[in-house]
mmCIF file of C-alpha atoms in Angstrom:
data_model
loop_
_atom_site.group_PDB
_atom_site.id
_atom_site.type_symbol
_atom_site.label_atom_id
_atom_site.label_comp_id
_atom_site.label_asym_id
_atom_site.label_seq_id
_atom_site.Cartn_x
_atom_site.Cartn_y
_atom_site.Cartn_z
ATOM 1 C CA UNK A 435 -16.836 -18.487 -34.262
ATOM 2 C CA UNK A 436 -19.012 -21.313 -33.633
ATOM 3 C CA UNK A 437 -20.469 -22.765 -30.441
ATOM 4 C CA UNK A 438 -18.557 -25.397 -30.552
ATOM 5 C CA UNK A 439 -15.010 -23.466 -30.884
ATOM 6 C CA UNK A 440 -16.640 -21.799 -27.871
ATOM 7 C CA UNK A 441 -16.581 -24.946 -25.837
ATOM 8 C CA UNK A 442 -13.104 -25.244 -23.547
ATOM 9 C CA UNK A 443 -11.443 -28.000 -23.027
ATOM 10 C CA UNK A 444 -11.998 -28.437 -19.050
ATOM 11 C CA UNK A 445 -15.684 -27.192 -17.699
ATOM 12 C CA UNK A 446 -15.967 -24.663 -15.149
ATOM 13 C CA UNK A 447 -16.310 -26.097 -11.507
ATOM 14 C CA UNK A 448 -17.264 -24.758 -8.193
ATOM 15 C CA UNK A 449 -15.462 -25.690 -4.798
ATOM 16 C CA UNK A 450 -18.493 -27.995 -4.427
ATOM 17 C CA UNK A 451 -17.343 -30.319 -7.553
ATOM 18 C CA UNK A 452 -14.136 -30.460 -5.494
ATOM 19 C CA UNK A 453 -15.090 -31.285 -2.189
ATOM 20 C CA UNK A 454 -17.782 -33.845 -3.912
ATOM 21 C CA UNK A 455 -14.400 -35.860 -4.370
ATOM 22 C CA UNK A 456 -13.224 -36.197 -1.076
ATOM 23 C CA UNK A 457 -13.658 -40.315 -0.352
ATOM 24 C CA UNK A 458 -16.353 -38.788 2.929
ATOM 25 C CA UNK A 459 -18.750 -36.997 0.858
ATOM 26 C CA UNK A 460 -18.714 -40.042 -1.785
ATOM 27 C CA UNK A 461 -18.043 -42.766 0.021
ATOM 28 C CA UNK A 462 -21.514 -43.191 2.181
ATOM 29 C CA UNK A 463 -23.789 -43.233 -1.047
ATOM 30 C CA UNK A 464 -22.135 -45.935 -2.273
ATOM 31 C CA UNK A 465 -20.583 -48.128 0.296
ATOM 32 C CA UNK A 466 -22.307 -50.954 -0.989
ATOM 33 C CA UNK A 467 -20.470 -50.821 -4.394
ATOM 34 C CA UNK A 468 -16.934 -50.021 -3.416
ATOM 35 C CA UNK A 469 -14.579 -51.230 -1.012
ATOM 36 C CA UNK A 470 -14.931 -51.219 2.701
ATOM 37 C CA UNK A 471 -13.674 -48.188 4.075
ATOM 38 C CA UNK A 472 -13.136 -46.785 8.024
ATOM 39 C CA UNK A 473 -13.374 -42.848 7.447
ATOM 40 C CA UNK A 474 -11.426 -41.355 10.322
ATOM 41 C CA UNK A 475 -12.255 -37.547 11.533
ATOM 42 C CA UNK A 476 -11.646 -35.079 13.438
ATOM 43 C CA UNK A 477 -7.957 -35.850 13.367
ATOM 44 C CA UNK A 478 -5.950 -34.579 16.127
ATOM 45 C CA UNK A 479 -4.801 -31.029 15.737
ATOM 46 C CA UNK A 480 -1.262 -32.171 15.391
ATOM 47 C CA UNK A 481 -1.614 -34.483 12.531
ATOM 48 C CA UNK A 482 -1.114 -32.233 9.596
ATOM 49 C CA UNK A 483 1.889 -30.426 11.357
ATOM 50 C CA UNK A 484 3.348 -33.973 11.218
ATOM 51 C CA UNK A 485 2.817 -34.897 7.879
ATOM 52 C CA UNK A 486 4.483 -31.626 7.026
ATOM 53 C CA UNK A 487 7.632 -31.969 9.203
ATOM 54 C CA UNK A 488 10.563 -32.729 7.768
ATOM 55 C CA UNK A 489 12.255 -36.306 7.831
ATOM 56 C CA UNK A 490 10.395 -39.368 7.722
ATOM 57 C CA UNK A 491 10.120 -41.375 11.108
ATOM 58 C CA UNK A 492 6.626 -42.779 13.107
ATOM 59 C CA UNK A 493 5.211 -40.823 15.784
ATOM 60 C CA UNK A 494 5.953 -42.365 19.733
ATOM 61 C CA UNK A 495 3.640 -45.290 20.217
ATOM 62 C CA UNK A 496 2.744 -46.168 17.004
ATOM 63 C CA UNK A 497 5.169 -49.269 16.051
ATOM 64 C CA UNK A 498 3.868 -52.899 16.959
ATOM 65 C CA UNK A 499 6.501 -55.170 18.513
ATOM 66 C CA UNK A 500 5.896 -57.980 20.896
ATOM 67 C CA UNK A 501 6.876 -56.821 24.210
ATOM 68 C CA UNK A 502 4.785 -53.279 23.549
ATOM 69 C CA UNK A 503 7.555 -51.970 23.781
ATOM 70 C CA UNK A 504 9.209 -49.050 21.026
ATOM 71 C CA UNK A 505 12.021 -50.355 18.797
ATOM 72 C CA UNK A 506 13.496 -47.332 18.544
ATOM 73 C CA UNK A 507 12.885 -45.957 22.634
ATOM 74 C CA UNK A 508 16.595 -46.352 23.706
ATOM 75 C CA UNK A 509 18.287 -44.412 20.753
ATOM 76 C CA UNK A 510 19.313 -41.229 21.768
ATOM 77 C CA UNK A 511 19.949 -38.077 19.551
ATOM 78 C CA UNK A 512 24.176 -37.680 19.487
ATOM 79 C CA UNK A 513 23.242 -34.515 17.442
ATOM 80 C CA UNK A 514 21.371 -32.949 20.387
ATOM 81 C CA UNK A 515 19.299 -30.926 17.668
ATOM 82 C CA UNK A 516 15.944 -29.933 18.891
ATOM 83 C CA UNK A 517 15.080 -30.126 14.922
ATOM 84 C CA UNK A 518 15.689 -33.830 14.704
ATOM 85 C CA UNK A 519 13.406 -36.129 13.971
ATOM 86 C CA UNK A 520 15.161 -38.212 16.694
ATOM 87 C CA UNK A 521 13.317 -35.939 18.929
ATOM 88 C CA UNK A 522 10.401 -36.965 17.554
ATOM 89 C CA UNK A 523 7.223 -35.401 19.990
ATOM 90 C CA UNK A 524 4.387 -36.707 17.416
ATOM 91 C CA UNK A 525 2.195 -38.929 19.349
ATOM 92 C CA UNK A 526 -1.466 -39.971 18.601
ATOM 93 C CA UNK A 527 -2.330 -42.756 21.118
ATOM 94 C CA UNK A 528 -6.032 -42.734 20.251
ATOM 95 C CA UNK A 529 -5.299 -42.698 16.660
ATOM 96 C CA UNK A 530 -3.425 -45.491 16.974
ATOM 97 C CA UNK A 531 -5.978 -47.406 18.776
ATOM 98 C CA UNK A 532 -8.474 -46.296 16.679
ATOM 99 C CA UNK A 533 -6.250 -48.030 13.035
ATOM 100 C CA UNK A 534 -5.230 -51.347 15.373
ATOM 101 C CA UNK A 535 -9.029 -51.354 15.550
ATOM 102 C CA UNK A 536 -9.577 -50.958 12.016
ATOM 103 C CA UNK A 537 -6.768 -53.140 11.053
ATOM 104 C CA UNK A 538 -7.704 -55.919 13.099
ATOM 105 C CA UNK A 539 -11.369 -55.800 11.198
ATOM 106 C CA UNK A 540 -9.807 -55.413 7.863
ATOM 107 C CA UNK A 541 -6.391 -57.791 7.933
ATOM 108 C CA UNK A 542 -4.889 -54.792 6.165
ATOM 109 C CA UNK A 543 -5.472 -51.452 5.054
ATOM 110 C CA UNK A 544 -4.792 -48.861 2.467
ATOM 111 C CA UNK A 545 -4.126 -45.378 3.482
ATOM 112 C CA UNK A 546 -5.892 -42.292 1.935
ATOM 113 C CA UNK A 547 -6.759 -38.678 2.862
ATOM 114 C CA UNK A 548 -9.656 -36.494 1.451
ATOM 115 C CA UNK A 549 -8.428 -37.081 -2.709
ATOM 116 C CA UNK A 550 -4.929 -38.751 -2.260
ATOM 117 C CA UNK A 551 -3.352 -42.001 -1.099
ATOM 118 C CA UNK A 552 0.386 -42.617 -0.801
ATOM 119 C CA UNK A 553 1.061 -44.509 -4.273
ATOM 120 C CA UNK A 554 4.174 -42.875 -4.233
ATOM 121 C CA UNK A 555 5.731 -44.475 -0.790
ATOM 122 C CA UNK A 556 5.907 -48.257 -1.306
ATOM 123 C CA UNK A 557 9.443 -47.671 -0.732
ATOM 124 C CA UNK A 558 9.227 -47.567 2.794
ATOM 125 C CA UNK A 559 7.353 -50.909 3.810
ATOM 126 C CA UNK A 560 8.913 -53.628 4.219
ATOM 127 C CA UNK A 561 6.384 -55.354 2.327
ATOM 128 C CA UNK A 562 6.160 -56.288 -1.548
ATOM 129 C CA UNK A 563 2.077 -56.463 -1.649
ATOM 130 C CA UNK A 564 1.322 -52.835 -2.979
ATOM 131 C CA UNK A 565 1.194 -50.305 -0.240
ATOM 132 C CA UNK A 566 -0.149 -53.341 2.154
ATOM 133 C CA UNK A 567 -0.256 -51.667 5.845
ATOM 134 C CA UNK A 568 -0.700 -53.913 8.664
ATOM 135 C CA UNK A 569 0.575 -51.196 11.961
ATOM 136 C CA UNK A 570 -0.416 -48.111 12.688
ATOM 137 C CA UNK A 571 3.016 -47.103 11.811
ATOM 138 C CA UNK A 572 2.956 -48.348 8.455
ATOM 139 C CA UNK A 573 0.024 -45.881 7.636
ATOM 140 C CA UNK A 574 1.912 -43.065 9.301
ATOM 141 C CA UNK A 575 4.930 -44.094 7.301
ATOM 142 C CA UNK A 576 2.994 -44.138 3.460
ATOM 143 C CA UNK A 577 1.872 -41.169 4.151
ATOM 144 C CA UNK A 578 5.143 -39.040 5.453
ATOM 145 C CA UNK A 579 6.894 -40.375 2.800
ATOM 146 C CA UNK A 580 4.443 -39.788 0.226
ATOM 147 C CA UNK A 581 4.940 -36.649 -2.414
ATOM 148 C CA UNK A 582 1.114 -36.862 -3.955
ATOM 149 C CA UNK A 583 -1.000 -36.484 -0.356
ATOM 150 C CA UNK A 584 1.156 -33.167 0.183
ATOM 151 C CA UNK A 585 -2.144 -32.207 -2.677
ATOM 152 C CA UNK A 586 -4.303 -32.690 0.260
ATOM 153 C CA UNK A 587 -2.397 -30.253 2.875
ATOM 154 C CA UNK A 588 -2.445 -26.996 1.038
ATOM 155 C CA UNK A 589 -5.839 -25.234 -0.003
ATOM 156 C CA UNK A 590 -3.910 -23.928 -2.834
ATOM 157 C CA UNK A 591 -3.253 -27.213 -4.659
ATOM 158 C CA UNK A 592 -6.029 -29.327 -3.573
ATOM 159 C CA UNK A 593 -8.730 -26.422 -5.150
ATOM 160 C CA UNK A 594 -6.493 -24.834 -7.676
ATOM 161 C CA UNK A 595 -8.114 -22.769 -10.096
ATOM 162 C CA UNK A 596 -11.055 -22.733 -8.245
ATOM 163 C CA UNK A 597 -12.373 -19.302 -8.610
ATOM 164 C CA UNK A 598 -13.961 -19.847 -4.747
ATOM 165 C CA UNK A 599 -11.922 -17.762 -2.344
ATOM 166 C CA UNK A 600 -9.859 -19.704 0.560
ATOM 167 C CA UNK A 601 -11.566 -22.835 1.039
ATOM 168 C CA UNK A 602 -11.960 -24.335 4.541
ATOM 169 C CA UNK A 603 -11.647 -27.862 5.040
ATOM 170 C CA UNK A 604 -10.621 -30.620 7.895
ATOM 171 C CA UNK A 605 -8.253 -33.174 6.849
ATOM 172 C CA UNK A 606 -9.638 -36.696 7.334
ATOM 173 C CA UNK A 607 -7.845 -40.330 6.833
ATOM 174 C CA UNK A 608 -9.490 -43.111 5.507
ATOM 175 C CA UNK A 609 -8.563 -46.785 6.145
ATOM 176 C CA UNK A 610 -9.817 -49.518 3.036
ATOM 177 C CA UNK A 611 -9.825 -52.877 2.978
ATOM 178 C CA UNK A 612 -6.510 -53.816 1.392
ATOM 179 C CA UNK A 613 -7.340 -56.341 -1.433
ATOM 180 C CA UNK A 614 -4.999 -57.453 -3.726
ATOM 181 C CA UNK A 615 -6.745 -57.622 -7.728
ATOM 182 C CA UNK A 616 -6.192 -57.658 -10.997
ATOM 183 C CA UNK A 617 -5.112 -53.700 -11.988
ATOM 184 C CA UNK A 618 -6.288 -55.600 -16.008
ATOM 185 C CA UNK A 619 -9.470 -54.497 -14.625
ATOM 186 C CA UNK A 620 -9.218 -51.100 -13.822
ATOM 187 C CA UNK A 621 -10.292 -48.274 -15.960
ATOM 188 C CA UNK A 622 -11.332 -45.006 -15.598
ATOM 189 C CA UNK A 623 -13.550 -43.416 -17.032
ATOM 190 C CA UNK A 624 -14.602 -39.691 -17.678
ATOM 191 C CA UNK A 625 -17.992 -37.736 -17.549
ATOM 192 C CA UNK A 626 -18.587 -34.597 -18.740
ATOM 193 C CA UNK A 627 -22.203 -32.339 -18.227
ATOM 194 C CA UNK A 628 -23.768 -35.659 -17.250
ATOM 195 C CA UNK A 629 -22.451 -37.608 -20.486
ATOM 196 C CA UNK A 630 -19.961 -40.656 -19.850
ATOM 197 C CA UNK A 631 -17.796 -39.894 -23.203
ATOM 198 C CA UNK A 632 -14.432 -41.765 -22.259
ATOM 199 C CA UNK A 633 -13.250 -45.126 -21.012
ATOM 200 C CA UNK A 634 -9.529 -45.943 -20.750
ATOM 201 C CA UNK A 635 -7.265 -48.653 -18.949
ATOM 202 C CA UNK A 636 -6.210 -47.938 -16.267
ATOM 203 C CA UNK A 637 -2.995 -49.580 -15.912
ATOM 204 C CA UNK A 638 -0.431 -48.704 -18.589
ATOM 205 C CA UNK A 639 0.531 -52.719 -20.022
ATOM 206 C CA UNK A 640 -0.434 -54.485 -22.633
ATOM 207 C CA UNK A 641 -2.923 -57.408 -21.456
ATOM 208 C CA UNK A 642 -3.788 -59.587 -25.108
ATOM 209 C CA UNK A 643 -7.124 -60.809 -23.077
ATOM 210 C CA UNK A 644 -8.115 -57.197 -23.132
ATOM 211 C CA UNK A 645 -8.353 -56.783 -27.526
ATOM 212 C CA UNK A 646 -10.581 -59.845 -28.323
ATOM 213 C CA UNK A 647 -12.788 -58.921 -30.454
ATOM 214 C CA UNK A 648 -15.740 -57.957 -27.903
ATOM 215 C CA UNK A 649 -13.755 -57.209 -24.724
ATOM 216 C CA UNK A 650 -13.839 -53.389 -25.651
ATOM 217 C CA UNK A 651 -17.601 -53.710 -26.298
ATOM 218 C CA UNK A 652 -18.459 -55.790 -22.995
ATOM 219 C CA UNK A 653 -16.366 -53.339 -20.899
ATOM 220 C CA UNK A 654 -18.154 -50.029 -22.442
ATOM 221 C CA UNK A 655 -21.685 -52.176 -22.125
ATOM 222 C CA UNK A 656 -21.051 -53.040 -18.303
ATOM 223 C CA UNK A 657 -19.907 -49.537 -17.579
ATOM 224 C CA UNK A 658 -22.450 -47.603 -19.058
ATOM 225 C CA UNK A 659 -25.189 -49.720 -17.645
ATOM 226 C CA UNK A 660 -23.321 -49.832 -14.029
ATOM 227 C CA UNK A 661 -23.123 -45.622 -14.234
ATOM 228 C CA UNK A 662 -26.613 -45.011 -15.891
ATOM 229 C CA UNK A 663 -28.234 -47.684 -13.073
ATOM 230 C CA UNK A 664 -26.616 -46.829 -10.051
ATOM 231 C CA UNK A 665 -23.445 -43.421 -10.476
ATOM 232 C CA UNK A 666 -25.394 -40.640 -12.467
ATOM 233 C CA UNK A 667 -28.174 -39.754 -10.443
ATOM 234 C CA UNK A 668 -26.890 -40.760 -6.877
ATOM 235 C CA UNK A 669 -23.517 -38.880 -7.193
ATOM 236 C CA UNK A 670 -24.809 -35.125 -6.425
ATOM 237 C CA UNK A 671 -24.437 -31.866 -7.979
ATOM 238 C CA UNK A 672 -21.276 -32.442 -9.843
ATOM 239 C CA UNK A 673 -21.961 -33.340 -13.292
ATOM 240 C CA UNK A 674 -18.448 -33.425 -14.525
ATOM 241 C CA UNK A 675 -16.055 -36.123 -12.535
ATOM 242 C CA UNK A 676 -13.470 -38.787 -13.490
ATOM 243 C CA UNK A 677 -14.543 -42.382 -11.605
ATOM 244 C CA UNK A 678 -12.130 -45.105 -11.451
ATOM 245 C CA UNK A 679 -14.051 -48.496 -11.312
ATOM 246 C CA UNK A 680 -12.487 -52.423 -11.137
ATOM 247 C CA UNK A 681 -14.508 -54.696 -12.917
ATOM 248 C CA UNK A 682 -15.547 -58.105 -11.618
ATOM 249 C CA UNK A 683 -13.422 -61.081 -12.959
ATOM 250 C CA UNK A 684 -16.446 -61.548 -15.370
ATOM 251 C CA UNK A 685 -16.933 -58.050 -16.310
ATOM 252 C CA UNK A 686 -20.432 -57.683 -15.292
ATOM 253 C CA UNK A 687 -20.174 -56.128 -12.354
ATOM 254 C CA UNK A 688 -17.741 -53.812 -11.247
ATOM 255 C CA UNK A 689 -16.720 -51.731 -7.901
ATOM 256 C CA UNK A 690 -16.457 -47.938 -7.672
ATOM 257 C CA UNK A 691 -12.348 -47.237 -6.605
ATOM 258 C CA UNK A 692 -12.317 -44.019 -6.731
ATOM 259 C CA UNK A 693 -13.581 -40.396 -7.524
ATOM 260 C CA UNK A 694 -11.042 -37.281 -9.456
ATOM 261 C CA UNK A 695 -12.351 -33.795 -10.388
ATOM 262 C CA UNK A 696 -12.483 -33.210 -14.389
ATOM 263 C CA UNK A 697 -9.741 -31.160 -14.468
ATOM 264 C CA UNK A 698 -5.760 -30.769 -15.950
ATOM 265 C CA UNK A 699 -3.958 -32.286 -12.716
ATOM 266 C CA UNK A 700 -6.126 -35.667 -13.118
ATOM 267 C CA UNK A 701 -4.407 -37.940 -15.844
ATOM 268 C CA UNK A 702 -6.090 -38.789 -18.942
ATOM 269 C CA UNK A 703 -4.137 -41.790 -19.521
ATOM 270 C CA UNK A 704 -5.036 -42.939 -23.116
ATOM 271 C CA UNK A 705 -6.609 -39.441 -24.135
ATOM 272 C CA UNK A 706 -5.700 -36.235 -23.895
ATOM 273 C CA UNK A 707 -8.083 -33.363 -22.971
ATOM 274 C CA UNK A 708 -8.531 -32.792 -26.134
ATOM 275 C CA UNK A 709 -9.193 -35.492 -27.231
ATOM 276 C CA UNK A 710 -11.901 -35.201 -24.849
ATOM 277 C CA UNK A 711 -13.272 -32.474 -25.849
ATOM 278 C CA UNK A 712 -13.691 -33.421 -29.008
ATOM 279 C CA UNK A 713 -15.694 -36.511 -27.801
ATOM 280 C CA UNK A 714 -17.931 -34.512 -25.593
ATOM 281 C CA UNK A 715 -18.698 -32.742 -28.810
ATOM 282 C CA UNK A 716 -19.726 -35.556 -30.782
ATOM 283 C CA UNK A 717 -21.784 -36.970 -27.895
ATOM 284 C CA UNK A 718 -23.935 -34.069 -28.726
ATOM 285 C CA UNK A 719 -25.140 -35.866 -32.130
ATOM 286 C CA UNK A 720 -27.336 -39.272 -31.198
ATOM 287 C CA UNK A 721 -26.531 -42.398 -31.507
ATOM 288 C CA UNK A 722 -23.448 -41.912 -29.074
ATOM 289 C CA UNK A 723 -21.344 -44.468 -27.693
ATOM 290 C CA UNK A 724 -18.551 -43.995 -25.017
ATOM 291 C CA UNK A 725 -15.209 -44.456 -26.527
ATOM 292 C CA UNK A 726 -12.920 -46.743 -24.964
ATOM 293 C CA UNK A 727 -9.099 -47.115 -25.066
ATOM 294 C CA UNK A 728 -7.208 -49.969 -24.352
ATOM 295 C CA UNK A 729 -3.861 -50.570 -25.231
ATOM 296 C CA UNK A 730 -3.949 -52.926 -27.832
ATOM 297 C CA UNK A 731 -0.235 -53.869 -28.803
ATOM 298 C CA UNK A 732 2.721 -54.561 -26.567
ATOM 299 C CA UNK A 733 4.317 -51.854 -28.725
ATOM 300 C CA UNK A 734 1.809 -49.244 -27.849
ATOM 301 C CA UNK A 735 3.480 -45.991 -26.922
ATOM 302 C CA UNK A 736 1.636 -45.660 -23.357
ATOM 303 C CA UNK A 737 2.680 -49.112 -22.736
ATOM 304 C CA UNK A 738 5.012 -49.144 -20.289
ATOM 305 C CA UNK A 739 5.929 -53.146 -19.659
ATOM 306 C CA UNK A 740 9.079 -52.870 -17.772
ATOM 307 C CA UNK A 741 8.860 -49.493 -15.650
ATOM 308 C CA UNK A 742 7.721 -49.999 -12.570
ATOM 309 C CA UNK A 743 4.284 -47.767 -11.433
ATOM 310 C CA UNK A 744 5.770 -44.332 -9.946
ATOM 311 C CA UNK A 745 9.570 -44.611 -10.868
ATOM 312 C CA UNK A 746 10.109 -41.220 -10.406
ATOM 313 C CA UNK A 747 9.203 -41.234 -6.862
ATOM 314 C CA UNK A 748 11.571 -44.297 -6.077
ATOM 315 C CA UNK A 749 13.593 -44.280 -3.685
ATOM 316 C CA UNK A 750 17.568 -43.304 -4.462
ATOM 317 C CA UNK A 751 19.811 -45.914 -4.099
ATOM 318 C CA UNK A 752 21.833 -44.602 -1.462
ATOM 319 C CA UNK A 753 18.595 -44.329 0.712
ATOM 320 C CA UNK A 754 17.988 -48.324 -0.022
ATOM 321 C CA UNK A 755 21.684 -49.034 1.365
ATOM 322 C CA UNK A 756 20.843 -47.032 4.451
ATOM 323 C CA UNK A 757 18.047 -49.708 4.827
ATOM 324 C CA UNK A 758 20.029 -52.326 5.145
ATOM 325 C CA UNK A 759 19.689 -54.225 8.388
ATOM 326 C CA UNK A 760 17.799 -51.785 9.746
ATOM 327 C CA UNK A 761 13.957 -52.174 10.753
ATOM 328 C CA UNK A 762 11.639 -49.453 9.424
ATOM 329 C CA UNK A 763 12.416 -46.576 12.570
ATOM 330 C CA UNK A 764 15.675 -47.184 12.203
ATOM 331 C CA UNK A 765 16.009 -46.535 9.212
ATOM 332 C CA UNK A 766 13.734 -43.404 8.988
ATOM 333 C CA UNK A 767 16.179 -42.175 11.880
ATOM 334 C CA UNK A 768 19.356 -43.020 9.516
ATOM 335 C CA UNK A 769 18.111 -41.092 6.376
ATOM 336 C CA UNK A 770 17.413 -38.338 8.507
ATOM 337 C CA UNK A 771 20.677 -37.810 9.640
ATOM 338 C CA UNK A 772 22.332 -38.960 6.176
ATOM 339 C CA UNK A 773 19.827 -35.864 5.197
ATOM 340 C CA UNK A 774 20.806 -33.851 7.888
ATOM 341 C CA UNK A 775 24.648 -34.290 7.209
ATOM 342 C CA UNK A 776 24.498 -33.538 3.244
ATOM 343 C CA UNK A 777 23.046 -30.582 3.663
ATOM 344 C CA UNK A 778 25.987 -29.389 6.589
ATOM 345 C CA UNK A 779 28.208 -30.476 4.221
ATOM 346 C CA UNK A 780 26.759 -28.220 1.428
ATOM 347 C CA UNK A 781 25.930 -25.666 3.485
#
């Protein structure tokens, strides 16, 4: 067999290359190149417990209305169950404070915890700008609505296979800048044993400005320069990562968006891990160029043009005619019940 059959398809990392991730042990090398960010921890005991409840409603005190005052104070439980989130006992007053704060710095923010944010839960805001939170509620709301965080609750997804034994960690939440860009300009791009080997778009449609002739050339050029200059040796120990970066609107600069472990859970996008490997293989031989992927035909078969970005997280149709002329506590009280009710009925 030769060494390079030997070589697997995903290197071996340590609960270090996981927790070098997580947007606070990243984040404060390179503020300067990424998007502001508020970093908020401890969080109060409590928080996780309410993330992990069932039913999806704000904590006490956290909606903003213009008398100060709680929409959804006067409605009382007619089910009298102690396990209702219409008995809701989640409160964080200083948390709240602390994302009015935040928010009133910002404009708006984006929600995220240690390695996920709530791209799943657009859903519930009552806003069309991509996951656009302007309350304190709002961020409570992504979030407990949210399938992907639930990664970030339970040692046993957010390090699996990790040969490290029970790794101990404090949840954090951090607040960015909500921007609203281009997602043309997003791509991420892989690094394996210190090598950047792959480049791909990041979001799945076809974009005809993206296939001149020298785009793919001036996007691998500005990368590699941006990650050999001011990524490779700042980053830490890791040496294998995933880093998803927006380029400027004249693709000479770009922004650092976010960090992802090397490993099966993080999406490829245009490659597969094999695919991969076989790149990090021929990086071995000099010259060596990082490959990039762009989709380069409307046609493509990762090009999805009309499906919208996490339509299998949607919410069900039945949930959106609950919504109706209800405001966002409201409603979260009316699914749960609608919940609540279909599974009595199928009990």
């Amino acid at each position: 067999m030769s060494a390079e059959e030997n070589i697997p398809v995903f290197p071996e990392l340590t609960i270090q290359d996981i927790f070098n991730c997580q947007i606070s042990s990243w984040y404060p090398k390179f503020s300067n190149i990424s998007m502001k960010t508020t970093i908020i921890r401890p969080l109060p005991a409590a928080f996780r417990e309410y993330l992990q409840a069932d039913g999806v409603f704000p904590p006490i005190g956290s909606n903003d209305s213009e008398d100060g005052q709680e929409p959804d104070d006067d409605i009382e439980n007619s089910s009298g169950s102690d396990e209702s989130p219409l008995n809701n006992t989640f409160s964080f007053p200083d948390l709240d404070k602390t994302i009015r704060t935040v928010i009133e710095d910002y404009g708006a923010v984006f929600p995220k915890l240690n390695w996920s944010s709530p791209k799943d839960a657009q859903w519930i805001l009552s806003t069309s700008e991509f996951l656009r939170c302007s309350s304190p509620a709002d961020v409570y709301l992504s979030l407990k609505a949210s399938d992907f965080i639930h990664h970030d609750l339970d040692p046993t997804s957010a390090f699996e296979g990790i040969r490290d034994p029970n790794p101990v960690y404090d949840l954090e939440l951090a607040l960015r800048k909500w921007y609203h860009f281009d997602r043309s300009r997003e791509m991420r791009c892989f690094v394996r044993d210190g090598t950047l080997i792959g480049i791909s778009q990041r979001d799945a449609v076809y974009y005809d400005f993206l296939f001149s002739s020298s785009m793919p050339e001036t996007i691998m050029q500005t990368i590699q320069t941006f990650w050999e200059r001011d990524i490779r040796d700042q980053y830490g120990s890791t040496s294998s990562y995933v880093v998803d970066v927006l380029l400027t609107r004249d693709f000479k600069r770009l922004h650092i968006v976010d960090f992802n472990p090397f490993i099966a859970k993080t999406d490829p996008l245009l490659f597969t891990y094999d695919e991969l490997r076989t790149i990090f293989i021929a990086s071995r031989e000099s010259p060596f160029a990082p490959v990039v992927r762009i989709i380069d035909n409307p046609a493509h078969p990762y090009a999805n043009v009309n499906a919208p970005r996490y339509q299998h997280n949607m919410v069900p149709l039945d949930a959106l005619a609950l919504s109706h002329g209800r405001n966002r506590p409201d409603f979260a009280n009316a699914l749960a019940e609608a919940v609540k009710e279909a599974n009595s009925a199928s009990a």
